[in-house]
Amino acid sequence: MAAFGSVFMPQMALTRFEQGAWSTPQIVPADSISLHPGAHVLHYASTCFEGLKAFKHGDGSINLFRMEKNVARLIQSSGLLSLPQPDAATLSNMIIDIVRQYASDVPEPPGSMYIRPTHIGTEAAIGKAAAPTASSMLYVLLSPVGDYFAGGSKPLRLLLEQNGARCAAHMGMVKSGGNYASALQPILKARASVQADQVLFCPGGDVQETGAANFLLIDGNEIITKALDSSFLHGVTRDSVLTLARDMGMVVSERELSVAELLERAAKPGTEAALSGTAAVLTPVGTLIADGVEHKVGSGEAGPATIKLRQALNDIQWGRAEDKHGWLTRI
Ligand SMILES: Cc1ncc(COP(=O)(O)O)c(C=O)c1O
């Protein structure tokens, strides 16, 4: 199986913002785009993107999961980066059109079609460090993906980073390329020094998120995660898992979680922790490494609540349980 996100469908949907207006979206080859070397995005990182999935159901239908949320987040990210804001209906139709085009390439569960809307500032203007791009390009790439956990979902090891942050505090809620580049060095160091899978960013002891997923702590009937603010990404999977947890009668606490409280709760035998994200779905966390000390989370293995929530989410995505919340768009 090819690495996640390394195979692309040959075409994509694309629209350009030029002279104050968006062009009619078109389906174009996805192997290259042409950009001036002075394009705003290449110098001043005017870029944001999204990640969502289309699933094939047993009846052969293709279903997008919570597309509205990802469309809204891309519009929000664009606004916060001073990129032109696309129209929700236009972007939704671009996603639907290109996924329809490749409906027969959507893998069966546990695989899916990963959808990557991308928005970049294209104006050739290296003098615009402190001014927005006047033009942009928005395209929707497709990448068929298999089971992220083909090798089994071994509980993850997370290094708790209590000094540095993933990105600037006001940028966490923006899904922008620069945030990922800024988190790379801490992640590479954590891999090399303590064989951590990911870094859990906890600046000043405030438990936030990892490089590409949200963090959830499950203690008995309670699920605890940081309340939404500008410092971290408002994950669609996080919101979905919290909704399913409420449906199951769990207590959902969206509030500040300190490293001290996290480690105290993790030491209890039944505690579980997990990462949530479109790619990760819900991945168990077995070990937390803080100040050079390894702490097991509960038993250190995938816990029953994590497995149950993950299954409940997959069942809806895969068309095996009723879509009570109207999360699927059948196309
Ligand atoms: C930094 C970050 N946090 C959280 C998430 C999870 O978000 P979502 O559930 O919308 O995929 C992602 C993944 O997209 C991410 O990159």
Tab-separated table of C-alpha atoms and ligand atoms in Angstrom:
chain	number	residue	atom	x	y	z
A	1	MET	CA	0.000	0.000	0.000
A	2	ALA	CA	1.368	3.418	-1.008
A	3	ALA	CA	2.043	5.965	1.750
A	4	PHE	CA	-1.044	7.939	2.846
A	5	GLY	CA	-1.637	10.818	0.417
A	6	SER	CA	1.008	9.857	-2.149
A	7	VAL	CA	-1.366	8.706	-4.914
A	8	PHE	CA	-3.521	11.270	-6.727
A	9	MET	CA	-6.424	11.154	-9.114
A	10	PRO	CA	-5.340	12.607	-12.497
A	11	GLN	CA	-7.714	15.586	-12.406
A	12	MET	CA	-8.836	18.215	-9.907
A	13	ALA	CA	-11.433	20.974	-9.652
A	14	LEU	CA	-9.989	24.503	-9.833
A	15	THR	CA	-11.132	28.115	-9.632
A	16	ARG	CA	-9.116	31.346	-9.639
A	17	PHE	CA	-9.779	34.670	-7.941
A	18	GLU	CA	-8.675	37.467	-10.248
A	19	GLN	CA	-9.658	41.140	-10.475
A	20	GLY	CA	-12.179	40.772	-7.726
A	21	ALA	CA	-14.069	37.734	-9.009
A	22	TRP	CA	-13.915	33.924	-8.968
A	23	SER	CA	-13.722	32.111	-12.295
A	24	THR	CA	-16.174	29.341	-13.182
A	25	PRO	CA	-14.690	26.174	-11.629
A	26	GLN	CA	-13.140	23.751	-14.084
A	27	ILE	CA	-11.866	20.194	-14.015
A	28	VAL	CA	-8.178	20.314	-14.990
A	29	PRO	CA	-5.154	17.982	-14.934
A	30	ALA	CA	-3.866	17.507	-11.372
A	31	ASP	CA	-0.228	16.855	-12.202
A	32	SER	CA	0.968	20.462	-12.217
A	33	ILE	CA	0.051	24.113	-11.751
A	34	SER	CA	1.871	27.114	-13.066
A	35	LEU	CA	2.961	29.807	-10.602
A	36	HIS	CA	5.166	32.865	-10.864
A	37	PRO	CA	8.263	32.349	-8.666
A	38	GLY	CA	7.283	35.575	-6.913
A	39	ALA	CA	3.820	34.241	-6.010
A	40	HIS	CA	2.606	35.509	-2.634
A	41	VAL	CA	2.177	31.988	-1.227
A	42	LEU	CA	5.823	31.075	-1.897
A	43	HIS	CA	7.115	34.023	0.133
A	44	TYR	CA	4.493	34.988	2.665
A	45	ALA	CA	2.736	31.619	3.151
A	46	SER	CA	-0.749	32.755	2.142
A	47	THR	CA	-2.088	29.207	2.068
A	48	CYS	CA	-4.677	27.072	3.778
A	49	PHE	CA	-6.120	23.666	3.076
A	50	GLU	CA	-8.617	21.073	4.237
A	51	GLY	CA	-8.842	17.322	4.638
A	52	LEU	CA	-12.084	15.358	4.452
A	53	LYS	CA	-13.163	11.965	3.187
A	54	ALA	CA	-15.683	10.317	0.870
A	55	PHE	CA	-16.797	6.787	1.753
A	56	LYS	CA	-18.283	4.002	-0.355
A	57	HIS	CA	-21.300	2.274	1.219
A	58	GLY	CA	-22.489	-1.284	0.763
A	59	ASP	CA	-25.168	-0.080	-1.711
A	60	GLY	CA	-22.436	1.430	-3.889
A	61	SER	CA	-23.307	5.047	-3.011
A	62	ILE	CA	-20.568	7.617	-2.342
A	63	ASN	CA	-20.943	9.703	0.819
A	64	LEU	CA	-19.033	12.792	1.951
A	65	PHE	CA	-18.527	13.086	5.718
A	66	ARG	CA	-19.366	16.506	7.234
A	67	MET	CA	-18.346	18.430	4.135
A	68	GLU	CA	-20.061	21.622	5.377
A	69	LYS	CA	-17.718	21.761	8.365
A	70	ASN	CA	-14.585	21.539	6.245
A	71	VAL	CA	-15.932	24.057	3.748
A	72	ALA	CA	-16.729	26.481	6.578
A	73	ARG	CA	-13.265	25.979	8.083
A	74	LEU	CA	-11.541	26.701	4.763
A	75	ILE	CA	-13.576	29.892	4.369
A	76	GLN	CA	-12.648	30.870	7.930
A	77	SER	CA	-8.961	30.045	7.396
A	78	SER	CA	-8.962	32.082	4.176
A	79	GLY	CA	-10.418	35.073	5.985
A	80	LEU	CA	-7.930	34.845	8.861
A	81	LEU	CA	-5.063	34.717	6.333
A	82	SER	CA	-6.441	37.658	4.328
A	83	LEU	CA	-6.979	35.455	1.281
A	84	PRO	CA	-10.135	36.064	-0.780
A	85	GLN	CA	-13.026	34.159	0.829
A	86	PRO	CA	-14.586	31.557	-1.445
A	87	ASP	CA	-18.289	30.944	-1.532
A	88	ALA	CA	-19.498	27.840	0.385
A	89	ALA	CA	-21.829	26.637	-2.376
A	90	THR	CA	-19.126	26.962	-5.054
A	91	LEU	CA	-16.536	25.050	-3.038
A	92	SER	CA	-19.079	22.362	-2.072
A	93	ASN	CA	-20.006	21.896	-5.719
A	94	MET	CA	-16.334	21.652	-6.711
A	95	ILE	CA	-15.867	18.884	-4.132
A	96	ILE	CA	-19.004	17.043	-5.258
A	97	ASP	CA	-18.132	17.363	-8.959
A	98	ILE	CA	-14.616	16.010	-8.676
A	99	VAL	CA	-15.570	13.176	-6.306
A	100	ARG	CA	-18.416	12.196	-8.678
A	101	GLN	CA	-15.927	12.110	-11.508
A	102	TYR	CA	-13.862	9.524	-9.621
A	103	ALA	CA	-16.704	7.726	-7.845
A	104	SER	CA	-15.556	4.362	-9.150
A	105	ASP	CA	-12.088	4.947	-7.642
A	106	VAL	CA	-13.347	5.458	-4.087
A	107	PRO	CA	-11.889	2.506	-2.133
A	108	GLU	CA	-14.110	0.203	-0.061
A	109	PRO	CA	-13.990	0.693	3.734
A	110	PRO	CA	-11.732	0.817	5.640
A	111	GLY	CA	-10.311	2.782	2.715
A	112	SER	CA	-11.777	6.079	1.479
A	113	MET	CA	-11.167	8.946	-0.927
A	114	TYR	CA	-9.238	11.659	0.897
A	115	ILE	CA	-10.167	15.134	-0.397
A	116	ARG	CA	-7.720	18.024	-0.149
A	117	PRO	CA	-9.144	21.486	-0.951
A	118	THR	CA	-6.200	23.902	-1.151
A	119	HIS	CA	-6.160	27.692	-1.387
A	120	ILE	CA	-3.037	29.693	-2.288
A	121	GLY	CA	-2.158	33.342	-2.891
A	122	THR	CA	-0.870	33.657	-6.480
A	123	GLU	CA	-0.114	37.340	-6.999
A	124	ALA	CA	3.472	37.896	-8.181
A	125	ALA	CA	4.346	40.532	-5.593
A	126	ILE	CA	7.385	40.118	-3.365
A	127	GLY	CA	6.815	43.607	-1.993
A	128	LYS	CA	3.589	42.479	-0.354
A	129	ALA	CA	4.955	41.127	2.927
A	130	ALA	CA	2.435	43.226	4.755
A	131	ALA	CA	-0.376	43.226	2.214
A	132	PRO	CA	-2.762	40.529	1.015
A	133	THR	CA	-2.506	38.778	-2.339
A	134	ALA	CA	-4.808	40.243	-4.980
A	135	SER	CA	-5.246	36.891	-6.707
A	136	SER	CA	-5.545	33.294	-5.594
A	137	MET	CA	-6.144	29.757	-6.749
A	138	LEU	CA	-8.428	27.228	-5.077
A	139	TYR	CA	-8.307	23.585	-6.107
A	140	VAL	CA	-9.599	20.253	-4.867
A	141	LEU	CA	-7.220	17.290	-5.088
A	142	LEU	CA	-8.221	13.670	-4.536
A	143	SER	CA	-6.140	10.870	-3.071
A	144	PRO	CA	-7.493	7.345	-2.526
A	145	VAL	CA	-6.304	6.066	0.855
A	146	GLY	CA	-6.299	2.671	2.514
A	147	ASP	CA	-6.519	1.736	6.143
A	148	TYR	CA	-4.213	4.035	8.063
A	149	PHE	CA	-3.926	1.197	10.580
A	150	ALA	CA	-3.050	-1.623	8.234
A	151	GLY	CA	-0.200	-2.427	10.615
A	152	GLY	CA	-2.536	-2.569	13.637
A	153	SER	CA	-3.314	0.441	15.788
A	154	LYS	CA	-0.496	0.269	18.284
A	155	PRO	CA	-1.003	2.822	21.083
A	156	LEU	CA	1.042	5.935	20.427
A	157	ARG	CA	3.897	7.423	22.422
A	158	LEU	CA	3.586	11.192	22.846
A	159	LEU	CA	6.252	13.586	24.032
A	160	LEU	CA	4.743	16.453	26.036
A	161	GLU	CA	6.321	19.733	24.879
A	162	GLN	CA	5.745	22.239	27.636
A	163	ASN	CA	7.958	25.066	26.458
A	164	GLY	CA	7.466	25.582	22.742
A	165	ALA	CA	4.108	25.926	21.004
A	166	ARG	CA	3.030	24.277	17.736
A	167	CYS	CA	2.507	27.684	16.146
A	168	ALA	CA	1.621	31.280	17.026
A	169	ALA	CA	-1.239	31.376	19.551
A	170	HIS	CA	-3.661	33.156	17.223
A	171	MET	CA	-2.925	30.824	14.290
A	172	GLY	CA	-3.761	27.416	15.744
A	173	MET	CA	-7.344	27.472	14.480
A	174	VAL	CA	-6.144	28.228	10.938
A	175	LYS	CA	-5.328	25.156	8.845
A	176	SER	CA	-2.299	26.732	7.229
A	177	GLY	CA	0.899	25.200	5.883
A	178	GLY	CA	3.172	27.383	8.008
A	179	ASN	CA	1.816	25.840	11.197
A	180	TYR	CA	2.936	22.387	10.059
A	181	ALA	CA	6.402	23.611	9.080
A	182	SER	CA	6.775	25.302	12.457
A	183	ALA	CA	5.964	22.044	14.307
A	184	LEU	CA	8.409	19.882	12.342
A	185	GLN	CA	11.605	20.452	14.301
A	186	PRO	CA	10.073	19.549	17.693
A	187	ILE	CA	8.477	16.440	16.122
A	188	LEU	CA	11.725	15.282	14.492
A	189	LYS	CA	13.636	15.855	17.739
A	190	ALA	CA	11.033	13.902	19.735
A	191	ARG	CA	11.295	10.983	17.304
A	192	ALA	CA	15.072	10.936	17.478
A	193	SER	CA	15.478	11.491	21.220
A	194	VAL	CA	12.719	9.359	22.791
A	195	GLN	CA	11.198	7.475	19.829
A	196	ALA	CA	7.955	9.388	20.280
A	197	ASP	CA	5.343	9.038	17.538
A	198	GLN	CA	4.056	12.576	18.002
A	199	VAL	CA	4.489	15.680	20.127
A	200	LEU	CA	1.621	16.806	22.337
A	201	PHE	CA	2.009	20.574	22.473
A	202	CYS	CA	1.336	21.862	25.997
A	203	PRO	CA	2.789	25.394	26.152
A	204	GLY	CA	3.005	26.545	29.757
A	205	GLY	CA	1.350	23.278	30.857
A	206	ASP	CA	-1.807	23.825	28.746
A	207	VAL	CA	-2.649	20.551	26.939
A	208	GLN	CA	-3.507	21.568	23.350
A	209	GLU	CA	-3.044	19.159	20.407
A	210	THR	CA	-0.438	17.233	18.416
A	211	GLY	CA	1.006	18.188	15.034
A	212	ALA	CA	-1.995	16.849	13.108
A	213	ALA	CA	-4.680	15.673	15.556
A	214	ASN	CA	-6.674	16.741	18.609
A	215	PHE	CA	-6.150	15.164	22.039
A	216	LEU	CA	-8.894	13.573	24.146
A	217	LEU	CA	-8.635	12.145	27.673
A	218	ILE	CA	-11.193	9.567	28.806
A	219	ASP	CA	-11.530	9.033	32.547
A	220	GLY	CA	-14.407	6.691	33.423
A	221	ASN	CA	-17.585	8.203	31.989
A	222	GLU	CA	-15.966	11.583	31.355
A	223	ILE	CA	-14.234	12.741	28.186
A	224	ILE	CA	-12.025	15.797	28.665
A	225	THR	CA	-10.545	18.022	25.965
A	226	LYS	CA	-9.498	21.631	25.630
A	227	ALA	CA	-12.354	24.073	24.987
A	228	LEU	CA	-12.267	25.786	21.585
A	229	ASP	CA	-10.082	28.881	21.336
A	230	SER	CA	-7.803	30.309	18.641
A	231	SER	CA	-4.740	28.309	19.750
A	232	PHE	CA	-5.553	24.932	18.169
A	233	LEU	CA	-7.439	23.402	15.244
A	234	HIS	CA	-11.168	22.879	15.749
A	235	GLY	CA	-11.224	19.310	14.509
A	236	VAL	CA	-14.286	17.950	12.760
A	237	THR	CA	-13.478	14.511	14.172
A	238	ARG	CA	-13.177	15.997	17.677
A	239	ASP	CA	-16.653	17.479	17.332
A	240	SER	CA	-18.029	14.196	15.944
A	241	VAL	CA	-16.491	12.065	18.698
A	242	LEU	CA	-17.765	14.425	21.418
A	243	THR	CA	-21.257	14.263	19.896
A	244	LEU	CA	-21.162	10.459	19.823
A	245	ALA	CA	-19.849	10.404	23.405
A	246	ARG	CA	-22.810	12.546	24.512
A	247	ASP	CA	-25.167	10.212	22.630
A	248	MET	CA	-23.672	7.316	24.617
A	249	GLY	CA	-24.377	9.122	27.904
A	250	MET	CA	-20.795	10.174	28.560
A	251	VAL	CA	-20.033	13.482	30.257
A	252	VAL	CA	-18.188	15.788	27.854
A	253	SER	CA	-15.938	18.369	29.541
A	254	GLU	CA	-14.548	20.984	27.184
A	255	ARG	CA	-12.217	22.913	29.436
A	256	GLU	CA	-8.605	23.662	30.237
A	257	LEU	CA	-6.545	20.556	31.005
A	258	SER	CA	-3.143	20.984	32.633
A	259	VAL	CA	-0.215	18.609	32.244
A	260	ALA	CA	-0.339	18.029	36.023
A	261	GLU	CA	-3.992	16.941	35.876
A	262	LEU	CA	-3.386	14.861	32.747
A	263	LEU	CA	-0.549	12.899	34.363
A	264	GLU	CA	-2.501	12.445	37.586
A	265	ARG	CA	-5.514	11.044	35.743
A	266	ALA	CA	-3.371	8.957	33.359
A	267	ALA	CA	-1.949	7.086	36.361
A	268	LYS	CA	-5.374	5.587	37.160
A	269	PRO	CA	-5.826	2.052	35.756
A	270	GLY	CA	-8.947	2.694	33.609
A	271	THR	CA	-7.878	5.976	32.006
A	272	GLU	CA	-7.622	6.227	28.218
A	273	ALA	CA	-6.268	8.854	25.858
A	274	ALA	CA	-6.676	9.208	22.109
A	275	LEU	CA	-5.893	11.423	19.130
A	276	SER	CA	-8.733	12.423	16.830
A	277	GLY	CA	-8.466	13.485	13.212
A	278	THR	CA	-9.680	12.739	9.701
A	279	ALA	CA	-6.648	10.548	8.994
A	280	ALA	CA	-6.169	9.234	12.547
A	281	VAL	CA	-9.940	8.692	13.179
A	282	LEU	CA	-9.425	7.897	16.875
A	283	THR	CA	-6.004	6.484	17.687
A	284	PRO	CA	-5.182	5.273	21.188
A	285	VAL	CA	-2.354	6.898	23.134
A	286	GLY	CA	-0.478	4.482	25.412
A	287	THR	CA	2.427	6.519	26.767
A	288	LEU	CA	3.083	10.138	27.726
A	289	ILE	CA	6.671	11.284	28.104
A	290	ALA	CA	7.077	14.364	30.302
A	291	ASP	CA	10.332	15.840	31.598
A	292	GLY	CA	12.194	12.655	30.703
A	293	VAL	CA	9.760	10.353	32.563
A	294	GLU	CA	7.482	7.836	30.813
A	295	HIS	CA	3.905	7.628	32.081
A	296	LYS	CA	1.547	4.891	30.932
A	297	VAL	CA	-2.014	6.003	30.228
A	298	GLY	CA	-4.128	3.501	32.177
A	299	SER	CA	-3.059	0.039	31.033
A	300	GLY	CA	-0.985	1.481	28.197
A	301	GLU	CA	-3.195	-0.383	25.707
A	302	ALA	CA	-6.157	0.689	23.532
A	303	GLY	CA	-9.096	1.075	25.930
A	304	PRO	CA	-12.726	0.003	25.460
A	305	ALA	CA	-14.187	3.528	25.265
A	306	THR	CA	-11.728	4.513	22.533
A	307	ILE	CA	-12.526	1.384	20.545
A	308	LYS	CA	-16.287	1.879	20.988
A	309	LEU	CA	-16.218	5.552	19.927
A	310	ARG	CA	-14.014	4.790	16.953
A	311	GLN	CA	-16.360	1.992	15.871
A	312	ALA	CA	-19.428	4.222	16.277
A	313	LEU	CA	-17.827	6.875	14.070
A	314	ASN	CA	-16.711	4.372	11.430
A	315	ASP	CA	-20.155	2.729	11.416
A	316	ILE	CA	-21.769	6.038	10.429
A	317	GLN	CA	-19.057	6.843	7.875
A	318	TRP	CA	-19.310	3.381	6.341
A	319	GLY	CA	-23.131	3.375	6.229
A	320	ARG	CA	-23.481	0.632	8.833
A	321	ALA	CA	-25.312	2.756	11.439
A	322	GLU	CA	-28.047	5.354	11.136
A	323	ASP	CA	-26.766	8.843	10.299
A	324	LYS	CA	-28.810	10.506	13.071
A	325	HIS	CA	-26.976	13.813	12.901
A	326	GLY	CA	-27.163	14.221	9.123
A	327	TRP	CA	-23.383	14.091	8.706
A	328	LEU	CA	-23.314	12.403	5.316
A	329	THR	CA	-23.874	13.965	1.900
A	330	ARG	CA	-24.789	11.279	-0.588
A	331	ILE	CA	-23.583	12.302	-4.034
B	1	LIG	C1	-3.230	20.372	13.722
B	1	LIG	C2	-4.423	19.514	13.571
B	1	LIG	N1	-5.252	19.362	14.624
B	1	LIG	C3	-6.355	18.620	14.535
B	1	LIG	C4	-6.691	17.949	13.380
B	1	LIG	C5	-7.949	17.142	13.302
B	1	LIG	O1	-8.891	17.816	12.540
B	1	LIG	P1	-10.023	17.036	11.758
B	1	LIG	O2	-10.688	16.148	12.746
B	1	LIG	O3	-10.923	18.094	11.236
B	1	LIG	O4	-9.349	16.244	10.684
B	1	LIG	C6	-5.849	18.057	12.265
B	1	LIG	C7	-6.116	17.294	11.043
B	1	LIG	O5	-6.663	17.658	10.128
B	1	LIG	C8	-4.698	18.867	12.352
B	1	LIG	O6	-3.873	19.011	11.305
